[in-house]
Short mmCIF file of C-alpha atoms in Angstrom, two decimals:
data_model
loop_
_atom_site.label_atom_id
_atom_site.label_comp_id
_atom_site.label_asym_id
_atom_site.label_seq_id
_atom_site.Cartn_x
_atom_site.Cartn_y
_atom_site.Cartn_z
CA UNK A 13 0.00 0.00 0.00
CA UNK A 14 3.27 2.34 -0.24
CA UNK A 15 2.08 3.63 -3.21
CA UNK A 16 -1.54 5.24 -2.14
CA UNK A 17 -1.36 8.02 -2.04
CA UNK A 18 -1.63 9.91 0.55
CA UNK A 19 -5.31 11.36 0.18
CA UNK A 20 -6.65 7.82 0.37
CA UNK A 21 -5.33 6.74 3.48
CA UNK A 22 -8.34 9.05 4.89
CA UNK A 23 -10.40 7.65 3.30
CA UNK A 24 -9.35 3.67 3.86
CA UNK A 25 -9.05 4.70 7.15
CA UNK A 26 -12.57 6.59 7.37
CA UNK A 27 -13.94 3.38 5.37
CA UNK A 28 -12.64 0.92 7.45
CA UNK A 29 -13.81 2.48 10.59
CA UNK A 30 -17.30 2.80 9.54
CA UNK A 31 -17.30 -1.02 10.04
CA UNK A 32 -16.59 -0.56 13.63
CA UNK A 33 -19.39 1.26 14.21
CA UNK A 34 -22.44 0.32 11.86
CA UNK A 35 -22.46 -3.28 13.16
CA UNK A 36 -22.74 -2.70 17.28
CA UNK A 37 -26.12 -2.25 18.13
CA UNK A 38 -26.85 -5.48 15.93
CA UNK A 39 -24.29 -7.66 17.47
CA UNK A 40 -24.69 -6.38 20.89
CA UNK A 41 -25.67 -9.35 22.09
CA UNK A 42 -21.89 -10.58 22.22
CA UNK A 43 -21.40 -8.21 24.69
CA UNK A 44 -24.24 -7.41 26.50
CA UNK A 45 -26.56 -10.00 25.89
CA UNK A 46 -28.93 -10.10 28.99
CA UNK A 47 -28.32 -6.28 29.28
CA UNK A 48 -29.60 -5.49 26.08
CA UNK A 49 -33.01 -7.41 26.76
CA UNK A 50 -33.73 -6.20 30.00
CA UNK A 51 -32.94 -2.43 28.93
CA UNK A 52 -35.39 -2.74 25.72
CA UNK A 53 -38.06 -4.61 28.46
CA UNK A 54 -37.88 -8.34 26.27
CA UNK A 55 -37.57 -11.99 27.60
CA UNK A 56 -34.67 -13.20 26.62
CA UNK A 57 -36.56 -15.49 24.40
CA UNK A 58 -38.08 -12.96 22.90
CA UNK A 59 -34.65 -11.38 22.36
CA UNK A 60 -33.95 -14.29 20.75
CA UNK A 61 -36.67 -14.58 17.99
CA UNK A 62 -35.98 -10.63 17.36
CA UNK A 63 -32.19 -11.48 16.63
CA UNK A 64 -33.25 -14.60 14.40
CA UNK A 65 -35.68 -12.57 12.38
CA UNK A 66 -32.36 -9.88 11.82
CA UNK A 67 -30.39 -13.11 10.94
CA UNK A 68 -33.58 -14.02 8.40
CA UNK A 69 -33.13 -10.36 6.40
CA UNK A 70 -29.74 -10.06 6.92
CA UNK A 71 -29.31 -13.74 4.93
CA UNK A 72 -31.64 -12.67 2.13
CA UNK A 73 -30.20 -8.41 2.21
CA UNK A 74 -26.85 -9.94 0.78
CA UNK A 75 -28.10 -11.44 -2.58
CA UNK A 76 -29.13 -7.28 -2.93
CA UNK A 77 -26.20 -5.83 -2.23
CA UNK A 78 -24.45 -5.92 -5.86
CA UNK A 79 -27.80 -4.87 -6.96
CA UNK A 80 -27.52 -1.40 -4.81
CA UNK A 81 -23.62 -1.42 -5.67
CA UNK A 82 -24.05 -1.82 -9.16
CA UNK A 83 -25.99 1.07 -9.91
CA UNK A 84 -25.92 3.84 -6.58
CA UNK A 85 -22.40 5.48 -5.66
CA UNK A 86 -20.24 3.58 -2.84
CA UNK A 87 -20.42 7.15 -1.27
CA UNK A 88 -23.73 7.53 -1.36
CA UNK A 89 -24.55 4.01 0.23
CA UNK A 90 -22.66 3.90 2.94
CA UNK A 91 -23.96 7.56 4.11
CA UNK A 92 -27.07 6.33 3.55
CA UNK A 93 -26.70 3.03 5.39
CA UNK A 94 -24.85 4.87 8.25
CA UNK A 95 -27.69 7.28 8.94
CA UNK A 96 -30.15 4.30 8.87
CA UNK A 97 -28.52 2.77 10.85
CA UNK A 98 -28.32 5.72 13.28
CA UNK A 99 -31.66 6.50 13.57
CA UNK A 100 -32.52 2.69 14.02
CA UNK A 101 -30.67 2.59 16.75
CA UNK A 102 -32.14 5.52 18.52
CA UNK A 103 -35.68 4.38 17.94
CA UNK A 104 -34.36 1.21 19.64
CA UNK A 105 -33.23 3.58 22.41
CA UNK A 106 -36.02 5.22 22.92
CA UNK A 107 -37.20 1.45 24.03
CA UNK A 108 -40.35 0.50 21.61
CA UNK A 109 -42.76 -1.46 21.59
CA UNK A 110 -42.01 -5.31 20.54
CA UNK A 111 -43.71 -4.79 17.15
CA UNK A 112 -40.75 -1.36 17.01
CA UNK A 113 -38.09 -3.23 18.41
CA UNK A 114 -38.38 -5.33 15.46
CA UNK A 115 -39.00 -3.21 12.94
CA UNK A 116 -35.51 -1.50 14.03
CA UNK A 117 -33.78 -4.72 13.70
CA UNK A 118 -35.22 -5.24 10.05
CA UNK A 119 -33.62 -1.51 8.99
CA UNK A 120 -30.30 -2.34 10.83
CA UNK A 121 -30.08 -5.63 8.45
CA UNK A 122 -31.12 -3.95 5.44
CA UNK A 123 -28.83 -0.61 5.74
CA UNK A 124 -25.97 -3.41 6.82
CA UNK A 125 -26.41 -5.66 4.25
CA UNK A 126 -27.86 -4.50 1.27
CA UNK A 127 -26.81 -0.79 1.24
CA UNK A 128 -23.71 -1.28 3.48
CA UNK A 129 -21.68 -4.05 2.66
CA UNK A 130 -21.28 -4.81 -1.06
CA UNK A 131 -20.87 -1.15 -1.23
CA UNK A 132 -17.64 -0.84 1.26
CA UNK A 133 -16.00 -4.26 -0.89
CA UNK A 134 -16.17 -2.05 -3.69
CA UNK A 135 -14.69 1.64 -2.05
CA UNK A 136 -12.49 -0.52 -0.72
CA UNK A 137 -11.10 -2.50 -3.61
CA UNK A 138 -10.84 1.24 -6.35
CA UNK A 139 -8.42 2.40 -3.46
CA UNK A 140 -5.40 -0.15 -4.73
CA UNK A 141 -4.21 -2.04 -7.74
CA UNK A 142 -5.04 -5.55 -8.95
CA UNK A 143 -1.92 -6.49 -6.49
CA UNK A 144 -2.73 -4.52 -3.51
CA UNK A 145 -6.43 -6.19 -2.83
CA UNK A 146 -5.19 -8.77 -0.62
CA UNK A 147 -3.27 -6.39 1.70
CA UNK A 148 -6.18 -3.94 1.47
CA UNK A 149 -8.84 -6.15 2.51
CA UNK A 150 -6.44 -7.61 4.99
CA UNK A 151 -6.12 -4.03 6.85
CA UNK A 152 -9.88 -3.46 6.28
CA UNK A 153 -10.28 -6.35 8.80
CA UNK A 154 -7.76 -5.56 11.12
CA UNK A 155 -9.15 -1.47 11.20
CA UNK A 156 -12.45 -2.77 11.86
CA UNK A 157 -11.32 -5.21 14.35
CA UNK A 158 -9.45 -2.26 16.27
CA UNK A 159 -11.71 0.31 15.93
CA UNK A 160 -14.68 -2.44 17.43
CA UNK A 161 -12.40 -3.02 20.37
CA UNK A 162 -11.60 0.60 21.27
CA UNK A 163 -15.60 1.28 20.73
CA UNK A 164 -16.34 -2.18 23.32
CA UNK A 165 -13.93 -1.26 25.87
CA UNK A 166 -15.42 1.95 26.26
CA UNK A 167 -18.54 0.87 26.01
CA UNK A 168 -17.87 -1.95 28.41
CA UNK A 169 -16.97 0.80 30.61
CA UNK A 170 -19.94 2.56 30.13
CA UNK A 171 -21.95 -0.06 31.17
CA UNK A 172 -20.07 -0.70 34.47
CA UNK A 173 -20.10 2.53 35.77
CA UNK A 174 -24.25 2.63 35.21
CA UNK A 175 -25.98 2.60 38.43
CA UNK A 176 -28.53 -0.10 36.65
CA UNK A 177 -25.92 -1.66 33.88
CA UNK A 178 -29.24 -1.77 31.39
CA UNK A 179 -29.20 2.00 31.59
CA UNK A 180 -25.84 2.06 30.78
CA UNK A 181 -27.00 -0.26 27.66
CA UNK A 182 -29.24 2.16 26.34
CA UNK A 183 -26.96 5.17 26.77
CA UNK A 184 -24.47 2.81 25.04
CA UNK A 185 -27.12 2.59 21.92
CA UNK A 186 -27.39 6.17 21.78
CA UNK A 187 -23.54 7.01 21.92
CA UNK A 188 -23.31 4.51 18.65
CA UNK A 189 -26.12 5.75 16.97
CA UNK A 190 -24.78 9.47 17.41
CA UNK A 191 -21.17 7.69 16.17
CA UNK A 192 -22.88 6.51 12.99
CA UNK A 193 -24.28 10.14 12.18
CA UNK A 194 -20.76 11.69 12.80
CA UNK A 195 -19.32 9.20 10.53
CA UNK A 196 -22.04 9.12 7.54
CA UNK A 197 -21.19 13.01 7.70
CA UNK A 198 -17.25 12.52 7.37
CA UNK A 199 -17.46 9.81 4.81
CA UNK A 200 -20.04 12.61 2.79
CA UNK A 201 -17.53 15.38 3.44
CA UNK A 202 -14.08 13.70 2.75
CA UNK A 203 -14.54 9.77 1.07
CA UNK A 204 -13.49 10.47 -2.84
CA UNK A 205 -14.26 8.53 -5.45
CA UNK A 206 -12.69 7.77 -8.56
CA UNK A 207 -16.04 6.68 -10.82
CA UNK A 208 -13.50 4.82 -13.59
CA UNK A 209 -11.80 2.76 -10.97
CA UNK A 210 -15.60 2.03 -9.71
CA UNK A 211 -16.78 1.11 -13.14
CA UNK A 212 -13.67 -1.13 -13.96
CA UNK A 213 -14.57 -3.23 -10.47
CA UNK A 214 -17.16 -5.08 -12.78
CA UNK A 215 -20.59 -5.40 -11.95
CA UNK A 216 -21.57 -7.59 -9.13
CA UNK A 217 -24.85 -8.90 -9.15
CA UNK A 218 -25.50 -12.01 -9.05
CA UNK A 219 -28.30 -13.66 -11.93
CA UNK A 220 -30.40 -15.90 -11.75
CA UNK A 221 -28.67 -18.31 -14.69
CA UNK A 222 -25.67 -17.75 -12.23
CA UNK A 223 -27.79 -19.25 -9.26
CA UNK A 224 -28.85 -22.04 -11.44
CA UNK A 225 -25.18 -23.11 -12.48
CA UNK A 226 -24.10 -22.68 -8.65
CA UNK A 227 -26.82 -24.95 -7.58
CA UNK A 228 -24.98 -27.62 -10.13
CA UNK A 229 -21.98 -27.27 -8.91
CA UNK A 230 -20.96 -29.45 -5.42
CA UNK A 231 -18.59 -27.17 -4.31
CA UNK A 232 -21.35 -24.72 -3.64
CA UNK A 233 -22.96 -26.96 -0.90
CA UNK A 234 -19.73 -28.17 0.53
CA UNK A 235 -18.27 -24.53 0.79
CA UNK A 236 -21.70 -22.95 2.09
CA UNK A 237 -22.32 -26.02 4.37
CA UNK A 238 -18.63 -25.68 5.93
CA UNK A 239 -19.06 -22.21 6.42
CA UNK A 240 -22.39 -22.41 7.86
CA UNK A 241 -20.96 -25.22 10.55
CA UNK A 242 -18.36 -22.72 11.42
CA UNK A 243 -20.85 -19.82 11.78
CA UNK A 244 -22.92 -21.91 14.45
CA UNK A 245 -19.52 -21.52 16.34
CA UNK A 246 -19.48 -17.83 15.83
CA UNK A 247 -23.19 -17.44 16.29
CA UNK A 248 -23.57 -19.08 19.57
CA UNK A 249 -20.45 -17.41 21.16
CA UNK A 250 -22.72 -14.51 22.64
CA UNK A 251 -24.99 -17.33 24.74
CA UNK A 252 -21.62 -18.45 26.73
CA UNK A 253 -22.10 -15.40 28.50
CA UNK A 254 -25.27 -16.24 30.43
CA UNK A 255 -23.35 -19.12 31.29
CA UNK A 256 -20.39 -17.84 32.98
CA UNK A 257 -22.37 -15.48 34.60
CA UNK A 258 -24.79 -17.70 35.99
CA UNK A 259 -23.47 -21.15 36.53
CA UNK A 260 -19.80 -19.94 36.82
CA UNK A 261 -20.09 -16.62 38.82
CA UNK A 262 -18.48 -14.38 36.75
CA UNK A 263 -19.33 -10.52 37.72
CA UNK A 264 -20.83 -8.18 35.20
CA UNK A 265 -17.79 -6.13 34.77
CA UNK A 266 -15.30 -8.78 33.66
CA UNK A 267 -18.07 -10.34 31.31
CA UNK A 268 -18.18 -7.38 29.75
CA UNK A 269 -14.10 -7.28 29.40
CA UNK A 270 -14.62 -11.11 28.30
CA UNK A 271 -17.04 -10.14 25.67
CA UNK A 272 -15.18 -7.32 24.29
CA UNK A 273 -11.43 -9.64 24.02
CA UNK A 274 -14.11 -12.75 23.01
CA UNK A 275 -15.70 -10.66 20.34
CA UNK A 276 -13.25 -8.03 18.95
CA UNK A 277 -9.69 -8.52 20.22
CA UNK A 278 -9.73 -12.24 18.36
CA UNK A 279 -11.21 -10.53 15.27
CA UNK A 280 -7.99 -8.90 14.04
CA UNK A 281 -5.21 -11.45 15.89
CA UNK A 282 -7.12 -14.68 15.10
CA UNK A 283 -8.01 -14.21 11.21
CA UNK A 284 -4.41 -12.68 10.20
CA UNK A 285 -2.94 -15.83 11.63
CA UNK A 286 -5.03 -17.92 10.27
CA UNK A 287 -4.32 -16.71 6.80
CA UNK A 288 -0.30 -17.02 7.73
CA UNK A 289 -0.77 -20.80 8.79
CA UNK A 290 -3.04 -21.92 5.59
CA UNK A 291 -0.43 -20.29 3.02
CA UNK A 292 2.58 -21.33 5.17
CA UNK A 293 1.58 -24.68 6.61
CA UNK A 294 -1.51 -26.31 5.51
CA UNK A 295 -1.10 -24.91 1.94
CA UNK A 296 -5.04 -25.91 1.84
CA UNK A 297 -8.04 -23.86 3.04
CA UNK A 298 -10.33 -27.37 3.41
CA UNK A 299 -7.27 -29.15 5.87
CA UNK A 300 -6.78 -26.13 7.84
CA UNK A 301 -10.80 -25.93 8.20
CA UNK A 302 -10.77 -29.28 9.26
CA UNK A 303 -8.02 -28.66 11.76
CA UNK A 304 -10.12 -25.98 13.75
CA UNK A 305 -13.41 -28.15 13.21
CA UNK A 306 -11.46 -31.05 15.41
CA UNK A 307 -9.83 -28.04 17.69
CA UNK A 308 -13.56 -26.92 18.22
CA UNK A 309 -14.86 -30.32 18.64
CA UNK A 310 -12.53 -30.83 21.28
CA UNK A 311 -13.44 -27.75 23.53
CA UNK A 312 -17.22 -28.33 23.07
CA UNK A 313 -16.72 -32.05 24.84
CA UNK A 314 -14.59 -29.91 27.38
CA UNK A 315 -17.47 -27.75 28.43
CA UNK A 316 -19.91 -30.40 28.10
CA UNK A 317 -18.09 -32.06 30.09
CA UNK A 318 -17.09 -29.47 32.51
CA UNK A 319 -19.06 -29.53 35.97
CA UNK A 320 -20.66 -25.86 36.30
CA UNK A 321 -19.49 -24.77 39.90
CA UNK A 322 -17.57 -21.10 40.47
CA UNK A 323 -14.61 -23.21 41.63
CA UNK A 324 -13.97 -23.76 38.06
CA UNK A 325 -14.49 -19.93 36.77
CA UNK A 326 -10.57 -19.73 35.17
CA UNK A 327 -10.95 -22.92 33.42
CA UNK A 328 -14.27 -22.18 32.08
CA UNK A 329 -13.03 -18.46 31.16
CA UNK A 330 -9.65 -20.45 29.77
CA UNK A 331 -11.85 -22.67 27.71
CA UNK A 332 -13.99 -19.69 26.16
CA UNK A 333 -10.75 -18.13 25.09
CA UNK A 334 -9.47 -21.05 23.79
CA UNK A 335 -12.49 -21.55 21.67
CA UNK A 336 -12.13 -18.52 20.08
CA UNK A 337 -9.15 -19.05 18.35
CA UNK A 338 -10.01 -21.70 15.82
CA UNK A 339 -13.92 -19.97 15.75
CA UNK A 340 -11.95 -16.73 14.50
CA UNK A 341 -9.00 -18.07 12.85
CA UNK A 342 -11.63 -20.18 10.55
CA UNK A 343 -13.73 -16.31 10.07
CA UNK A 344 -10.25 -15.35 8.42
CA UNK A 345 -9.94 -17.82 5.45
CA UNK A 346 -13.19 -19.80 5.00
CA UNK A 347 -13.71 -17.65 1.76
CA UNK A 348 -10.54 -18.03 0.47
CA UNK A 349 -11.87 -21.73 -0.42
CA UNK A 350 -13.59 -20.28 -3.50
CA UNK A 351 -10.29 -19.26 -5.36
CA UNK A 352 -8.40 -22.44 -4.88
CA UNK A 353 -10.61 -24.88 -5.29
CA UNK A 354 -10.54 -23.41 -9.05
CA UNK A 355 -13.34 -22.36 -9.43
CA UNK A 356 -14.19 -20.15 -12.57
CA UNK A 357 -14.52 -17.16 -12.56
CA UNK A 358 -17.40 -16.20 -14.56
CA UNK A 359 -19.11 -18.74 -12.03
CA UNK A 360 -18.11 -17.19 -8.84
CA UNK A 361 -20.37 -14.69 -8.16
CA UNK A 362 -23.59 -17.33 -8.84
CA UNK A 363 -21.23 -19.87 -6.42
CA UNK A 364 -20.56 -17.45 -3.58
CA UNK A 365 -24.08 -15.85 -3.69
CA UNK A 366 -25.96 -19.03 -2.88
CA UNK A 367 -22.96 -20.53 -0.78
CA UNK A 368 -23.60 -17.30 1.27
CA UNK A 369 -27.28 -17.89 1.32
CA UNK A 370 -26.28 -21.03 3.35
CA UNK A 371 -23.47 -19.79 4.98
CA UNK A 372 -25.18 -17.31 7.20
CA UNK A 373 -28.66 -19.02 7.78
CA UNK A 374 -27.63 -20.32 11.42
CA UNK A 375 -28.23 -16.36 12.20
CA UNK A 376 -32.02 -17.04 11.40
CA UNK A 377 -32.65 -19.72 14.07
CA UNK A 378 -29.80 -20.50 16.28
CA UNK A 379 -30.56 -16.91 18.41
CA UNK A 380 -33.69 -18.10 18.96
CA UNK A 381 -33.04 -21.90 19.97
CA UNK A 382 -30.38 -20.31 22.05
CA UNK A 383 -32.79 -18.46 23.89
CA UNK A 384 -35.19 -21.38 24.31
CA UNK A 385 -32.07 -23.77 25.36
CA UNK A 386 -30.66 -21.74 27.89
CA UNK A 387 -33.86 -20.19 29.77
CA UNK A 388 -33.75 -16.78 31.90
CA UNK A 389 -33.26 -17.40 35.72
CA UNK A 390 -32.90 -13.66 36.01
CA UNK A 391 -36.09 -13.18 34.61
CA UNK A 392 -38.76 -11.47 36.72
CA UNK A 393 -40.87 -14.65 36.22
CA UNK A 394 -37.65 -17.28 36.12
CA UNK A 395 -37.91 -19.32 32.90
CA UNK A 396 -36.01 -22.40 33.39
CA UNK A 397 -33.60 -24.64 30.77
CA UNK A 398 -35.36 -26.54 28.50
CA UNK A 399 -34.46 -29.27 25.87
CA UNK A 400 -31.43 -29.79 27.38
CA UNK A 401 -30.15 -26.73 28.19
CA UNK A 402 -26.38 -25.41 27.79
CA UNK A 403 -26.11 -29.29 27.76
CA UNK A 404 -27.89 -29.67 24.24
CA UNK A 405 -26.14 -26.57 22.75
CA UNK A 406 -22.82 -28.08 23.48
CA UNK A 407 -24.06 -31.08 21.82
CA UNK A 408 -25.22 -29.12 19.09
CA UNK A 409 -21.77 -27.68 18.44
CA UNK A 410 -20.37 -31.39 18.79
CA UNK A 411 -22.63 -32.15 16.28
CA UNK A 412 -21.62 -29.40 14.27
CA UNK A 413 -18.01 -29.51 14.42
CA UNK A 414 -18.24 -33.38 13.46
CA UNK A 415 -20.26 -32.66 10.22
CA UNK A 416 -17.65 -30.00 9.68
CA UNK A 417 -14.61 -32.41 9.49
CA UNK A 418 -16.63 -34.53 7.20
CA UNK A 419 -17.46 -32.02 4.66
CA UNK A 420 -13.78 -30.52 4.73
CA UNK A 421 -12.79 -33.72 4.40
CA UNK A 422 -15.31 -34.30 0.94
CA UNK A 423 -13.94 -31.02 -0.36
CA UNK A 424 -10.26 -32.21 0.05
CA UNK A 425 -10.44 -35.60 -1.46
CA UNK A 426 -12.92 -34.12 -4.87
CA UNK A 427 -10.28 -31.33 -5.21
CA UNK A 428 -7.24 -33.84 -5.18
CA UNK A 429 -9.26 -36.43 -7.51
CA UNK A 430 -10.19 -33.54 -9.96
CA UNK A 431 -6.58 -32.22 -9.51
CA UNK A 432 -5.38 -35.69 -10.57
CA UNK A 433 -7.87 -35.61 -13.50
CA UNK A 434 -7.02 -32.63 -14.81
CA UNK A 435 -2.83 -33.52 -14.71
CA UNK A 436 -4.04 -37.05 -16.66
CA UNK A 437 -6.14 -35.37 -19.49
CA UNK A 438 -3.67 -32.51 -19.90
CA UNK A 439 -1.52 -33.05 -23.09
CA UNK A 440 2.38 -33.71 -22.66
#
């Protein structure tokens, strides 16, 4: 990136930063997850089925987002999506009813995902050369991974020093709402764009014939599939917390410290690392995947296992933590499976649009099962575990990571045998 100038270090850095901020009220939950539904006056079941219906939009607001890139200004977008996003998230503030509460989740995953995203890949990629897109996207990741853990930690602070710490949650929504209106006006006033580096991005919606071919192909379903295992990791990350509050004793404070590191500080160590270890040791996306899948599998039989008693609060913390590195080394480089298993091209758009479709659709029903597993003792009325409890959700993940190793393990071997194919039929 030595060779940007100047003048678009601004605005990387502006754009980057924006990704700090658009996504916290959304995601809250991975900090403040019984917080957040006691300050907007929900269940935590009913927390639950809100954040599922987000997941829900959110899945089907990506196949739109190279529709809104394609033919509305990067610029323009992401203003637009920030200020939505803002004044979503002081409706939510101003503590609606249900009926509002979900309504402001439904604008959150449509600015986020269909105005938002699609359009920062593509500021993003005009700022560098054909060369520089790796590195570029690389320090998007890492910006938005430091900026989200600056943002948490005072957040996290905010929270603690509230008399009732759901206060504090709602003064917390405000305080990123009014972020997202300061930045939507310094991304107006100082982002530039270059429209011919725009148009020579390509257009990036996704057709229908495109879908169809995808659907042909078996490396759609084994890449969304794998990715969608390793998002019930990510997912379900935010429910821990209720557990090592509750079973393990762990004060409000230091969950809130454990959320922020849990959610944020692994999101720019982790996925860099993970990168490093796939180029430099695995030399393949699908063995490394399956490496964290057994690494996961192994901590979920830990804390199944694990007897739930406040004698045990550093291991449990320990295991958390130790989690989280193959959850967010895996975030790093499960894309990166598109480009070397080979596939063409002209067909990756089609394959990663319906691979994502699957990817992310643990968002639209594991909050809610979540909620249902795990119960609300804190509630005024106490609801208790049900179907198992934390017991069946570390099951779940057993069950998950399992399936994962097998489907890595499908994608390996096909790419190999097609590998060895394609060496036999190619002419001497």
């Amino acid at each position: 990136m030595s060779d940007i100038p100047r003048r678009r270090w601004l605005t990387f850095l502006l754009l980057s930063m924006t990704g700090g901020v658009i996504y916290q009220v959304a995601y809250i939950r991975f900090v403040f997850l019984e917080d957040t539904y006691t300050a907007l006056r929900l269940t935590g079941q009913e927390y639950g089925v809100v954040i599922s219906v987000f997941g829900a939009v959110a899945t089907v607001m990506y196949f739109f987002g190279g529709w809104f890139s394609d033919r509305y200004s990067p610029k323009l977008l992401i203003t637009v999506a920030l200020v939505g996003t803002g004044a979503a998230d002081f409706v939510l503030a101003s503590v609606p009813s249900f009926t509002g509460i979900l309504l402001a989740h439904v604008v959150m995953a449509v600015m986020g995902m269909a105005l938002y995203w699609s359009a920062l890949v593509k500021a993003i990629g005009m700022l560098g050369s054909a060369s520089e897109q790796g590195r570029l996207f690389g320090f998007l990741e890492g910006a938005r991974g430091i900026t989200s853990t600056i943002v948490g930690l005072v957040g996290a602070g905010i929270v603690a020093a509230a008399v009732v710490p759901s206060g504090g949650v709602l003064t917390l929504i405000r305080i990123y709402g009014a972020l997202c209106f300061v930045f939507a006006a310094l991304v107006w006033l100082f982002v530039r764009e270059d429209r011919a580096r725009i148009d020579a991005l390509g257009r990036s919606t996704v057709t229908l014939g495109q879908l169809l071919v995808a659907a042909r192909n078996p490396y759609t379903w084994l890449i969304g599939g794998t990715i969608a295992l390793a998002f019930c990791f990510y997912t379900t990350l935010g429910y821990f917390s209720p557990l090592l509050q509750n079973e393990f004793g762990v004060g409000a404070a230091a969950l809130s410290i454990i959320g922020v590191v849990r959610s944020y500080v692994f999101q720019f160590v982790a996925g860099p690392v993970g990168g490093v270890i796939v180029d430099t040791v695995t030399h393949s996306t699908s063995r490394f995947l399956r490496l964290m899948f057994a690494v996961s599998l192994v901590f979920s039989a830990a804390f199944l296992l694990l007897p739930r008693s406040p004698e045990l609060v550093g291991l449990a913390v320990v295991l958390l933590l130790l989690l989280c590195i193959p959850v967010f080394m895996s975030r790093g480089v499960y894309w990166a499976t598109v480009g070397e298993l080979g596939i063409p091209e002209n067909q990756r758009g089609g394959v990663i649009g319906l691979a994502s479709g699957l990817a992310y659709l643990p968002d639209a029903f594991l909050p809610a099962l979540c909620a249902w597993w795990i119960g609300d003792p804190n509630a005024a009325t106490p609801v208790p575990e049900r179907g198992g409890g934390y017991s069946a959700l570390f099951v779940f993940l057993l069950v998950a990571a399992a399936l994962g190793i097998l489907l890595t393990s499908i994608t390996a071997r096909l790419h190999e045998r097609r590998r060895r194919e394609a060496l036999v039929s190619a002419p001497l």
